[in-house]
Coordinates of C-alpha atoms in Angstrom, one line a residue:
X1 CA 13.8 34.4 22.0
X2 CA 10.2 33.5 20.9
X3 CA 8.1 30.6 22.3
X4 CA 9.0 28.4 19.3
X5 CA 12.8 29.1 19.0
X6 CA 13.7 25.9 20.8
X7 CA 11.5 23.6 18.7
X8 CA 12.4 21.8 15.5
X9 CA 10.0 19.5 13.7
X10 CA 11.5 17.4 10.9
X11 CA 11.1 14.1 9.0
X12 CA 13.6 11.6 7.7
X13 CA 12.9 10.8 4.0
X14 CA 14.7 8.5 1.6
X15 CA 14.4 5.7 -1.0
X16 CA 13.8 2.1 0.4
X17 CA 16.7 0.7 2.4
X18 CA 18.9 3.9 2.3
X19 CA 19.1 4.0 6.1
X20 CA 16.2 6.1 7.5
X21 CA 15.4 3.9 10.4
X22 CA 19.1 3.2 11.2
X23 CA 19.7 7.0 11.3
X24 CA 16.7 7.4 13.6
X25 CA 18.2 4.7 15.9
X26 CA 21.5 6.5 16.1
X27 CA 19.8 9.9 16.9
X28 CA 17.8 8.3 19.7
X29 CA 20.9 6.6 21.0
X30 CA 23.1 9.8 20.9
X31 CA 20.5 12.0 22.6
X32 CA 19.8 9.4 25.3
X33 CA 16.1 9.3 24.3
X34 CA 16.2 5.5 24.5
X35 CA 18.1 3.8 27.3
X36 CA 21.1 1.6 26.2
X37 CA 19.5 -1.5 27.7
X38 CA 16.3 -0.9 25.6
X39 CA 18.1 -0.1 22.4
X40 CA 17.5 -2.4 19.4
X41 CA 17.5 -2.1 15.7
X42 CA 14.6 -0.3 14.1
X43 CA 13.3 1.2 17.4
X44 CA 10.6 3.2 15.7
X45 CA 9.3 0.2 13.6
X46 CA 6.7 -1.0 16.1
X47 CA 4.9 -3.6 14.0
X48 CA 6.2 -7.2 13.7
X49 CA 5.5 -7.0 10.0
X50 CA 7.9 -4.0 9.7
X51 CA 10.7 -5.8 11.6
X52 CA 10.2 -9.1 9.7
X53 CA 10.3 -7.4 6.2
X54 CA 12.9 -4.8 7.1
X55 CA 10.7 -2.0 5.8
X56 CA 8.9 1.0 7.4
X57 CA 5.1 0.9 6.8
X58 CA 3.8 3.5 9.3
X59 CA 5.3 6.9 10.0
X60 CA 6.4 7.1 13.7
X61 CA 6.9 10.3 15.7
X62 CA 9.2 10.8 18.7
X63 CA 10.2 13.7 20.9
X64 CA 13.9 14.2 21.5
X65 CA 15.7 16.6 23.9
X66 CA 19.0 17.8 22.4
X67 CA 21.7 19.9 23.9
X68 CA 23.5 21.8 21.1
X69 CA 27.2 22.6 20.9
X70 CA 26.3 26.2 22.0
X71 CA 24.8 24.9 25.2
X72 CA 21.2 25.7 24.2
X73 CA 18.6 22.9 24.8
X74 CA 16.3 22.1 21.9
X75 CA 13.1 20.0 21.5
X76 CA 13.1 17.9 18.3
X77 CA 10.0 16.3 17.0
X78 CA 11.2 13.6 14.6
X79 CA 9.0 11.6 12.2
X80 CA 10.5 8.5 10.6
X81 CA 8.7 7.8 7.3
X82 CA 8.3 4.8 4.9
X83 CA 10.3 4.7 1.6
X84 CA 8.1 2.5 -0.6
X85 CA 6.1 4.1 -3.4
X86 CA 2.9 2.5 -2.0
X87 CA 3.3 4.6 1.2
X88 CA 4.0 8.0 -0.4
X89 CA 0.7 9.2 1.1
X90 CA 2.1 8.4 4.6
X91 CA 5.1 10.5 3.8
X92 CA 3.1 13.5 2.5
X93 CA 1.0 13.6 5.7
X94 CA 4.2 13.5 7.8
X95 CA 5.8 16.3 5.8
X96 CA 2.7 18.5 6.4
X97 CA 3.4 18.4 10.1
X98 CA 7.1 19.5 9.7
X99 CA 9.3 22.5 8.8
X100 CA 12.3 20.5 7.6
X101 CA 13.4 17.1 6.1
X102 CA 16.6 15.1 6.4
X103 CA 17.1 13.6 2.9
X104 CA 19.1 10.4 3.2
X105 CA 21.0 9.0 0.1
X106 CA 22.9 5.7 0.0
X107 CA 26.6 6.4 -0.9
X108 CA 26.8 3.1 -2.8
X109 CA 23.5 3.4 -4.8
X110 CA 23.1 7.1 -5.2
X111 CA 19.9 9.0 -6.1
X112 CA 17.0 6.6 -6.7
X113 CA 13.4 7.0 -8.0
X114 CA 11.9 7.6 -4.5
X115 CA 14.7 10.0 -3.6
X116 CA 13.5 12.2 -6.4
X117 CA 9.8 11.8 -5.5
X118 CA 10.4 12.5 -1.8
X119 CA 12.6 15.5 -2.5
X120 CA 9.9 17.0 -4.7
X121 CA 7.3 16.3 -1.9
X122 CA 9.5 18.2 0.6
X123 CA 10.0 21.1 -1.8
X124 CA 6.2 21.3 -2.5
X125 CA 5.6 21.7 1.3
X126 CA 8.3 24.5 1.4
X127 CA 10.5 22.4 3.8
X128 CA 14.1 23.1 4.4
X129 CA 16.1 20.1 3.2
X130 CA 19.2 18.8 5.0
X131 CA 21.0 16.5 2.5
X132 CA 22.8 13.5 4.0
X133 CA 25.0 10.9 2.3
X134 CA 24.8 7.6 4.3
X135 CA 26.8 4.4 4.3
X136 CA 30.2 6.0 3.6
X137 CA 31.9 3.2 5.5
X138 CA 30.9 0.6 2.9
X139 CA 33.7 -0.6 0.5
X140 CA 31.5 0.2 -2.6
X141 CA 30.8 3.8 -1.4
X142 CA 31.4 6.6 -3.9
X143 CA 30.7 9.7 -1.9
X144 CA 32.1 12.3 -4.3
X145 CA 30.1 10.9 -7.3
X146 CA 26.9 10.6 -5.2
X147 CA 27.3 14.1 -3.8
X148 CA 27.3 15.4 -7.4
X149 CA 24.0 13.6 -8.0
X150 CA 22.4 15.1 -4.8
X151 CA 23.6 18.6 -5.7
X152 CA 22.0 18.3 -9.2
X153 CA 18.7 17.1 -7.8
X154 CA 18.1 19.7 -5.0
X155 CA 20.4 22.4 -6.3
X156 CA 22.6 22.8 -3.2
X157 CA 26.4 23.3 -2.9
X158 CA 28.4 20.0 -2.5
X159 CA 29.8 21.4 0.7
X160 CA 26.4 21.4 2.3
X161 CA 26.0 17.6 2.0
X162 CA 26.8 15.8 5.2
X163 CA 28.7 12.5 5.0
X164 CA 27.8 9.9 7.6
X165 CA 27.5 6.3 8.6
X166 CA 24.3 5.7 10.4
X167 CA 25.4 2.2 11.3
X168 CA 28.6 3.3 13.2
X169 CA 27.4 6.7 14.2
X170 CA 30.1 8.6 12.3
X171 CA 29.0 12.1 11.4
X172 CA 25.5 11.8 13.0
X173 CA 26.2 14.7 15.6
X174 CA 26.7 17.0 12.6
X175 CA 23.2 16.1 11.3
X176 CA 21.7 17.2 14.7
X177 CA 23.6 20.5 14.5
X178 CA 22.4 21.0 10.9
X179 CA 18.8 20.5 12.0
X180 CA 19.3 23.2 14.7
X181 CA 20.8 25.7 12.3
X182 CA 18.9 25.0 9.0
X183 CA 15.4 23.9 10.0
X184 CA 13.3 26.9 10.9
X185 CA 11.2 26.9 14.2
X186 CA 7.5 26.4 13.8
X187 CA 5.1 29.3 13.2
X188 CA 1.8 29.8 15.0
X189 CA -0.1 31.7 17.7
X190 CA 0.5 30.3 21.2
X191 CA -2.2 32.5 22.7
X192 CA -4.9 32.1 20.0
X193 CA -7.8 29.6 19.8
X194 CA -6.2 26.1 19.7
X195 CA -5.9 24.3 16.4
X196 CA -4.3 20.8 16.0
X197 CA -3.9 18.9 12.8
X198 CA -4.5 15.1 13.0
X199 CA -1.8 13.5 10.9
X200 CA -2.4 9.9 12.1
X201 CA -4.6 8.0 14.5
X202 CA -5.0 4.5 16.1
X203 CA -7.8 2.7 17.8
X204 CA -7.3 1.4 21.4
X205 CA -9.9 -1.1 22.5
X206 CA -10.0 0.3 26.0
X207 CA -9.6 4.1 25.4
X208 CA -11.1 4.5 21.9
X209 CA -9.6 6.7 19.2
X210 CA -6.1 8.1 19.9
X211 CA -5.3 11.1 17.6
X212 CA -1.7 11.9 16.7
X213 CA -1.5 15.7 16.3
X214 CA 0.7 18.6 15.3
X215 CA -0.3 21.7 17.4
X216 CA -0.4 24.9 15.3
X217 CA -2.0 27.4 17.7
X218 CA -3.0 27.6 21.3
X219 CA -2.7 24.7 23.7
X220 CA -4.8 21.7 24.9
X221 CA -5.0 20.2 28.4
X222 CA -6.9 17.4 30.1
X223 CA -10.7 17.9 30.4
X224 CA -10.7 20.7 27.7
X225 CA -13.9 20.5 25.6
X226 CA -12.9 20.0 22.0
X227 CA -14.5 20.1 18.6
X228 CA -13.6 18.1 15.4
X229 CA -14.2 20.8 12.7
X230 CA -14.9 18.5 9.8
X231 CA -17.3 16.1 11.5
X232 CA -18.7 18.5 14.1
X233 CA -18.1 15.9 16.9
X234 CA -17.7 17.4 20.4
X235 CA -16.0 15.6 23.3
X236 CA -13.7 16.2 26.3
X237 CA -10.0 15.4 26.4
X238 CA -9.2 12.5 28.6
X239 CA -5.4 12.7 28.1
X240 CA -2.7 14.6 26.2
X241 CA 0.9 13.5 25.8
X242 CA 4.1 13.1 23.7
X243 CA 6.0 10.2 22.1
X244 CA 9.3 9.5 23.8
X245 CA 9.2 7.1 21.8
X246 CA 6.4 5.4 23.8
X247 CA 3.3 7.4 24.6
X248 CA 4.0 9.6 27.7
X249 CA 1.3 11.6 29.5
X250 CA 1.9 15.3 30.0
X251 CA 0.0 18.2 31.5
X252 CA -0.3 20.3 28.3
X253 CA 0.3 20.2 24.6
X254 CA 1.4 23.6 23.3
X255 CA 1.6 25.3 19.8
X256 CA 4.4 24.0 17.7
X257 CA 4.6 20.6 19.5
X258 CA 3.8 17.1 18.2
X259 CA 2.0 14.7 20.4
X260 CA -1.2 12.7 21.0
X261 CA -4.7 13.5 22.3
X262 CA -7.2 10.9 23.6
X263 CA -10.6 12.6 23.1
X264 CA -12.8 9.9 24.6
X265 CA -14.4 9.0 21.3
X266 CA -15.4 5.4 20.8
X267 CA -17.0 5.7 17.3
X268 CA -14.3 5.4 14.6
X269 CA -16.1 7.4 12.0
X270 CA -16.3 10.5 14.3
X271 CA -12.6 11.4 13.9
X272 CA -10.5 11.2 10.7
X273 CA -7.0 12.0 9.6
X274 CA -6.6 15.5 8.2
X275 CA -9.3 16.9 10.5
X276 CA -8.6 19.9 12.7
X277 CA -9.3 19.8 16.5
X278 CA -10.2 23.1 18.2
X279 CA -11.8 24.3 21.4
X280 CA -15.5 23.7 21.7
X281 CA -15.8 26.7 24.0
X282 CA -13.7 29.1 21.9
X283 CA -13.4 27.5 18.4
X284 CA -11.1 28.8 15.7
X285 CA -12.6 30.5 12.7
X286 CA -11.3 28.2 10.1
X287 CA -9.7 24.7 10.0
X288 CA -6.1 24.0 9.0
X289 CA -5.6 22.8 5.4
X290 CA -6.1 19.0 5.5
X291 CA -4.8 16.5 3.1
X292 CA -5.9 15.8 -0.5
X293 CA -8.2 12.9 -0.9
X294 CA -6.2 9.8 -1.9
X295 CA -7.2 7.8 -5.0
X296 CA -7.0 4.0 -4.7
X297 CA -5.1 2.5 -7.5
X298 CA -5.6 -1.3 -7.0
X299 CA -8.8 -3.1 -6.0
X300 CA -9.6 -6.6 -4.8
X301 CA -12.3 -8.4 -2.9
X302 CA -11.6 -9.6 0.7
X303 CA -13.8 -12.4 1.9
X304 CA -13.7 -14.3 5.2
X305 CA -13.0 -18.0 4.6
X306 CA -15.6 -18.7 7.3
X307 CA -18.8 -16.7 6.3
X308 CA -19.6 -16.2 10.0
X309 CA -16.6 -13.9 10.4
X310 CA -18.1 -11.2 8.2
X311 CA -19.1 -8.8 11.1
X312 CA -15.6 -9.2 12.5
X313 CA -14.1 -8.3 9.1
X314 CA -16.3 -5.2 8.9
X315 CA -15.2 -4.0 12.4
X316 CA -11.6 -4.8 11.7
X317 CA -11.6 -2.8 8.4
X318 CA -13.3 0.2 10.2
X319 CA -10.5 0.2 12.9
X320 CA -7.7 -0.3 10.4
X321 CA -9.0 2.6 8.2
X322 CA -8.5 4.9 11.2
X323 CA -4.8 4.0 11.2
X324 CA -4.5 3.9 7.4
X325 CA -6.5 6.7 5.8
X326 CA -5.5 5.5 2.3
X327 CA -7.6 2.3 2.7
X328 CA -11.0 2.3 1.0
X329 CA -13.7 -0.4 1.3
X330 CA -17.4 -1.1 0.5
X331 CA -19.6 -4.2 0.9
X332 CA -19.6 -6.8 -1.9
X333 CA -21.5 -10.0 -2.5
X334 CA -20.2 -12.9 -4.5
X335 CA -22.2 -16.1 -5.5
X336 CA -19.1 -18.1 -5.1
X337 CA -17.5 -16.6 -2.0
X338 CA -20.5 -15.1 -0.1
X339 CA -20.3 -11.7 1.8
X340 CA -17.1 -9.6 1.8
X341 CA -15.7 -6.2 0.9
X342 CA -14.4 -4.5 -2.2
X343 CA -11.2 -2.8 -1.0
X344 CA -9.1 -0.1 -2.7
X345 CA -5.3 0.1 -2.1
X346 CA -2.4 2.3 -3.2
X347 CA -0.5 -0.7 -4.6
X348 CA 0.1 -4.4 -4.3
X349 CA 2.5 -4.1 -1.3
X350 CA -0.1 -2.0 0.4
X351 CA -2.8 -4.6 -0.3
X352 CA -0.5 -7.4 1.0
X353 CA 0.3 -5.5 4.2
X354 CA -3.4 -4.7 4.9
X355 CA -4.4 -8.3 4.4
X356 CA -1.6 -9.6 6.6
X357 CA -2.5 -7.0 9.3
X358 CA -6.1 -8.1 9.2
X359 CA -5.1 -11.7 9.7
X360 CA -2.5 -11.0 12.4
X361 CA -4.0 -8.2 14.5
X362 CA -7.7 -9.3 14.2
X363 CA -7.3 -13.1 13.9
X364 CA -9.2 -13.4 10.6
X365 CA -8.7 -16.0 7.9
X366 CA -9.2 -14.2 4.5
X367 CA -9.4 -14.9 0.8
X368 CA -8.4 -12.1 -1.6
X369 CA -9.6 -12.1 -5.2
X370 CA -7.3 -11.2 -8.1
X371 CA -6.2 -7.5 -8.0
X372 CA -7.5 -5.2 -10.7
X373 CA -7.6 -1.4 -11.3
X374 CA -10.5 1.0 -11.9
X375 CA -11.7 1.5 -15.5
X376 CA -13.9 4.1 -17.1
X377 CA -16.5 2.6 -19.4
X378 CA -18.5 5.0 -21.8
X379 CA -21.8 3.5 -22.9
X380 CA -23.5 4.1 -26.2
X381 CA -26.0 6.2 -24.3
X382 CA -23.2 8.6 -23.3
X383 CA -23.2 7.5 -19.6
X384 CA -19.7 7.0 -18.1
X385 CA -19.3 4.2 -15.5
X386 CA -16.4 3.7 -13.0
X387 CA -15.7 0.0 -12.9
X388 CA -13.5 -1.5 -10.1
X389 CA -15.2 -4.9 -10.0
X390 CA -15.1 -7.1 -13.2
X391 CA -18.6 -8.4 -12.4
X392 CA -20.0 -4.9 -13.1
X393 CA -18.4 -4.7 -16.6
X394 CA -21.3 -4.2 -19.0
X395 CA -22.0 -6.3 -22.2
X396 CA -19.8 -5.5 -25.2
X397 CA -22.8 -4.5 -27.2
X398 CA -23.6 -1.5 -25.0
X399 CA -20.0 -0.2 -24.8
X400 CA -18.8 2.8 -26.9
X401 CA -15.3 3.0 -25.3
X402 CA -13.3 1.6 -22.4
X403 CA -10.5 3.7 -20.8
X404 CA -7.8 2.4 -18.5
X405 CA -5.6 4.3 -16.1
X406 CA -2.0 5.1 -17.2
X407 CA 0.9 6.0 -14.9
X408 CA 3.9 8.3 -15.5
X409 CA 6.7 5.9 -14.5
X410 CA 10.2 7.1 -13.7
X411 CA 12.8 4.3 -13.8
X412 CA 16.4 4.9 -12.7
X413 CA 18.7 2.2 -14.1
X414 CA 22.5 1.6 -14.8
X415 CA 23.3 2.3 -18.5
X416 CA 24.2 -1.4 -19.2
X417 CA 20.6 -2.5 -18.5
X418 CA 18.7 0.1 -20.5
X419 CA 18.0 -2.3 -23.4
X420 CA 16.3 -5.1 -21.3
X421 CA 14.3 -2.6 -19.2
X422 CA 13.0 -0.8 -22.3
X423 CA 12.1 -4.2 -23.8
X424 CA 10.2 -5.0 -20.6
X425 CA 8.3 -1.7 -20.8
X426 CA 7.4 -2.3 -24.4
X427 CA 6.1 -5.8 -23.6
X428 CA 3.9 -4.2 -21.0
X429 CA 2.3 -1.9 -23.6
X430 CA 4.4 1.0 -22.4
X431 CA 4.9 4.2 -24.4
X432 CA 8.5 5.7 -24.3
X433 CA 8.5 9.4 -23.4
X434 CA 12.0 10.6 -22.3
X435 CA 15.5 9.3 -21.6
X436 CA 18.2 11.2 -19.7
X437 CA 21.7 10.4 -18.6
X438 CA 22.0 11.6 -15.0
X439 CA 25.7 10.5 -15.0
X440 CA 27.9 8.6 -17.5
X441 CA 26.5 5.3 -16.2
X442 CA 23.1 6.1 -14.7
X443 CA 20.0 6.6 -16.9
X444 CA 16.6 8.0 -16.2
X445 CA 13.7 6.5 -18.3
X446 CA 10.3 8.1 -18.4
X447 CA 7.4 5.8 -19.7
X448 CA 3.7 6.0 -19.8
X449 CA 2.4 2.5 -18.7
X450 CA -1.0 1.0 -18.2
X451 CA -1.5 0.6 -14.5
X452 CA -3.0 -2.9 -15.0
X453 CA 0.2 -4.1 -16.5
X454 CA 2.4 -3.1 -13.6
X455 CA 0.1 -4.1 -10.8
X456 CA 1.2 -7.8 -10.5
X457 CA 4.7 -8.7 -11.5
X458 CA 6.3 -5.6 -13.2
X459 CA 8.4 -4.7 -10.1
X460 CA 9.8 -8.2 -9.9
X461 CA 10.5 -8.4 -13.6
X462 CA 12.2 -5.0 -13.5
X463 CA 14.5 -6.2 -10.7
X464 CA 15.3 -9.4 -12.7
X465 CA 16.1 -7.5 -15.9
X466 CA 18.4 -5.1 -14.1
X467 CA 19.9 -7.6 -11.6
X468 CA 18.4 -5.6 -8.8
X469 CA 19.8 -2.2 -9.7
X470 CA 16.7 -0.5 -11.2
X471 CA 14.4 1.6 -9.1
X472 CA 10.8 2.6 -9.9
X473 CA 8.6 5.5 -8.9
X474 CA 5.2 6.3 -10.5
X475 CA 2.1 8.5 -10.2
X476 CA -1.3 8.3 -11.7
X477 CA -1.4 10.2 -15.0
X478 CA -4.7 9.9 -16.9
X479 CA -7.2 7.5 -18.5
X480 CA -6.6 6.4 -22.1
X481 CA -8.7 4.2 -24.5
X482 CA -7.8 0.6 -24.7
X483 CA -9.0 -2.7 -26.2
X484 CA -10.3 -4.3 -23.0
X485 CA -12.6 -7.2 -22.5
X486 CA -14.1 -9.1 -19.6
X487 CA -12.8 -12.7 -19.2
X488 CA -15.2 -15.0 -17.5
X489 CA -14.5 -18.5 -16.1
X490 CA -17.4 -21.0 -16.4
X491 CA -17.5 -24.2 -14.5
X492 CA -20.2 -26.6 -15.7
X493 CA -21.7 -23.8 -17.7
X494 CA -22.0 -21.5 -14.6
X495 CA -20.0 -18.2 -14.5
X496 CA -17.8 -18.1 -11.3
X497 CA -18.0 -14.3 -10.5
X498 CA -15.0 -14.3 -8.2
X499 CA -12.7 -15.4 -11.1
X500 CA -13.8 -12.8 -13.6
X501 CA -11.1 -10.5 -14.9
X502 CA -10.8 -7.4 -17.1
X503 CA -7.8 -8.0 -19.5
X504 CA -6.4 -6.6 -22.7
X505 CA -7.8 -8.4 -25.8
X506 CA -4.4 -9.5 -26.9
X507 CA -3.7 -11.2 -23.5
X508 CA -7.2 -12.8 -23.0
X509 CA -6.2 -16.2 -24.5
X510 CA -3.0 -16.6 -22.5
X511 CA -4.7 -15.6 -19.2
X512 CA -7.8 -17.7 -19.8
X513 CA -5.7 -20.8 -20.8
X514 CA -3.6 -20.4 -17.6
X515 CA -6.7 -20.1 -15.3
X516 CA -8.5 -23.1 -16.7
X517 CA -5.4 -25.3 -16.5
X518 CA -4.9 -24.4 -12.8
X519 CA -8.5 -25.0 -12.0
X520 CA -8.6 -28.4 -13.7
X521 CA -5.9 -29.6 -11.3
X522 CA -7.8 -28.3 -8.3
X523 CA -11.4 -29.2 -8.8
X524 CA -12.1 -32.8 -7.6
X525 CA -13.6 -35.3 -10.1
X526 CA -17.4 -35.7 -10.0
X527 CA -19.6 -38.6 -11.1
X528 CA -20.0 -36.7 -14.4
X529 CA -17.6 -34.8 -16.7
X530 CA -17.1 -31.1 -15.8
X531 CA -16.2 -28.5 -18.4
X532 CA -14.0 -25.6 -17.3
X533 CA -14.1 -22.8 -19.9
X534 CA -12.7 -19.3 -20.3
X535 CA -15.0 -17.0 -22.2
X536 CA -15.0 -13.5 -23.6
X537 CA -18.7 -12.6 -24.0
X538 CA -20.3 -15.6 -25.7
X539 CA -17.0 -16.8 -27.3
X540 CA -15.2 -19.7 -25.6
X541 CA -11.4 -19.2 -25.9
X542 CA -10.1 -22.0 -23.8
X543 CA -11.4 -25.2 -22.3
X544 CA -10.3 -28.0 -20.0
X545 CA -12.4 -31.1 -18.8
X546 CA -12.3 -32.7 -15.4
X547 CA -12.9 -36.4 -16.3
X548 CA -15.8 -38.2 -14.7
X549 CA -15.4 -40.8 -11.9
X550 CA -16.4 -44.1 -13.3
X551 CA -18.1 -46.7 -11.2
X552 CA -17.6 -50.2 -12.4
X553 CA -21.2 -51.2 -13.0
X554 CA -20.1 -54.5 -14.7
X555 CA -18.4 -55.8 -11.6
X556 CA -21.3 -58.1 -10.7
X557 CA -21.7 -59.5 -14.2
X558 CA -20.0 -62.9 -14.6
X559 CA -20.5 -63.8 -18.2
X560 CA -23.9 -64.1 -19.7
X561 CA -25.5 -62.3 -22.6
X562 CA -23.6 -59.1 -23.8
X563 CA -27.0 -57.2 -24.0
X564 CA -27.2 -57.3 -20.2
X565 CA -23.8 -55.5 -20.0
X566 CA -24.8 -53.0 -22.6
X567 CA -28.1 -52.3 -20.8
X568 CA -26.2 -51.5 -17.6
X569 CA -23.7 -49.2 -19.4
X570 CA -26.5 -47.3 -21.2
X571 CA -28.3 -46.9 -17.9
X572 CA -25.1 -45.5 -16.3
X573 CA -24.6 -43.2 -19.3
X574 CA -28.2 -41.8 -19.0
X575 CA -27.7 -41.2 -15.3
X576 CA -24.5 -39.2 -15.9
X577 CA -26.2 -37.1 -18.5
X578 CA -29.0 -36.4 -16.1
X579 CA -26.5 -35.5 -13.3
X580 CA -24.7 -33.2 -15.7
X581 CA -27.9 -31.3 -16.3
X582 CA -29.0 -30.9 -12.6
X583 CA -25.8 -31.5 -10.6
X584 CA -23.9 -28.7 -8.9
X585 CA -20.1 -28.6 -8.9
X586 CA -18.8 -27.6 -5.5
X587 CA -15.6 -25.6 -6.0
X588 CA -13.4 -26.2 -2.9
X589 CA -11.7 -23.4 -1.1
X590 CA -8.3 -24.7 -2.1
X591 CA -9.2 -24.2 -5.8
X592 CA -9.9 -20.5 -5.2
X593 CA -6.8 -20.1 -3.1
X594 CA -4.7 -21.7 -5.9
X595 CA -6.2 -19.5 -8.6
X596 CA -6.6 -16.3 -6.7
X597 CA -3.2 -16.4 -4.9
X598 CA -0.9 -13.9 -6.4
X599 CA 2.0 -16.3 -6.3
X600 CA 5.1 -14.7 -7.9
X601 CA 3.3 -11.4 -8.3
X602 CA 3.5 -10.8 -4.6
X603 CA 5.8 -8.0 -3.5
X604 CA 7.8 -9.0 -0.5
X605 CA 10.7 -7.2 1.2
X606 CA 11.9 -4.2 -0.7

């Protein structure tokens, strides 16, 4: 028996709401990892946000001691992963730290879009897949039909698919046995120079950076000198430990194990996810393969409501990025909103979660601008610009071509809703590519869609058209030319940069009309008339007026010559004209909140 034969590292992967966290709960309960009095639903979902929304946002690791039916004791390192498409990067990082994956499928809903995506991710990482059919206790369960779907997706015999109820615990012991016999033990050199892959990290205000690692080779102990191979940062280990499921200090972290290292580093930038930790005294020759750089898909500006909170926002983003490697940000200045940051996210739910975490965990009050995507603009000079902020969009006269990002979307939908879903995709400028009947009543649609069209409300509309039965998965495909223009909002002749948008030419009027109407209701009346205009270049396409407040200058006139009244009215008129020329319109914060708020476009619980 080798040093690794008793270790099994595996993840639980599935579509949203197919029972990943519930299965993790049952495994922890059955193995006695969590005491009965401490047991609760979603044990591994630590954030209040996760528990409120009923979704997993961050992957969580836990060590489990399991005594198999043959009497042998095994060490399981389990990583529970998110299911939403916005957090696929989180899943891919977790899978790189494992040798196997438990693929969970809902027996009532069957194979969904993220089931396919996660299964492919696991196969790309050469992981052994343990297929599990969950929720067989529900009245609407169709285990035989769903087993056929799983078998066709991953190419396994139907007899290999385990049937369980994570809620009641039925069949869960068989999952643990399957992990023992199917998932291979880790590979590595226990006596070689230590190498540990950082798959996640958090910032502790008292202890600095805490790195979550998967040990590949060698071992680490307290006080060992270590080196971060990508950044070159040297330090000394303050503590090593495991997750059970809370952080528990140990003497040593050996090859094949999953745990945490506190390297005594206070600077967030000195350690990053995907880096390799090795011994500073006897370093390894080459680092472990890290993770591919993630490309943000959705951008928006984040500004503190109180300008004095800007330094706090900067520090908060720096600490949050340590825990969320897919978050990108850079400083931005707006005439209307002051100093803030241009942030890049993997999707709208990701953006919503980051914003809420900043407000809750760091006590900030934030304003987010309208989300947009990154465009490629080719100028007449041949130069190509990457534009993620509408303010940077060049004048139409200097542009040769504008290209927008397209996604390859996979939609799984019951056959009866195919018509409405295809109509929705066509309305969103989608291009039909492929259609396949997975079963007699379940259809897979492949579309090429502009990312800008699905960013706000596509998911909600898709659920409405399919009565909640459709599921969506997508990945960035390529950039394609499009008729895109910059839409500016002018208040009293001044462009409000925070409200600028890049839209398709066909939608410019509708979007501009909606924005000026909402602003008219929110901007308070001044002593002069205020024009709110939507413009494409120098062309005004929509306009609303905020009527002037009128002071009754004739109140003190009790009769007398009419010329006296006219003189007062003319004097008032001239004063208003002068105020209109030199007066500034203060746009209240509520007006920005009303216009910039995503409203129905927000993605809530999935």
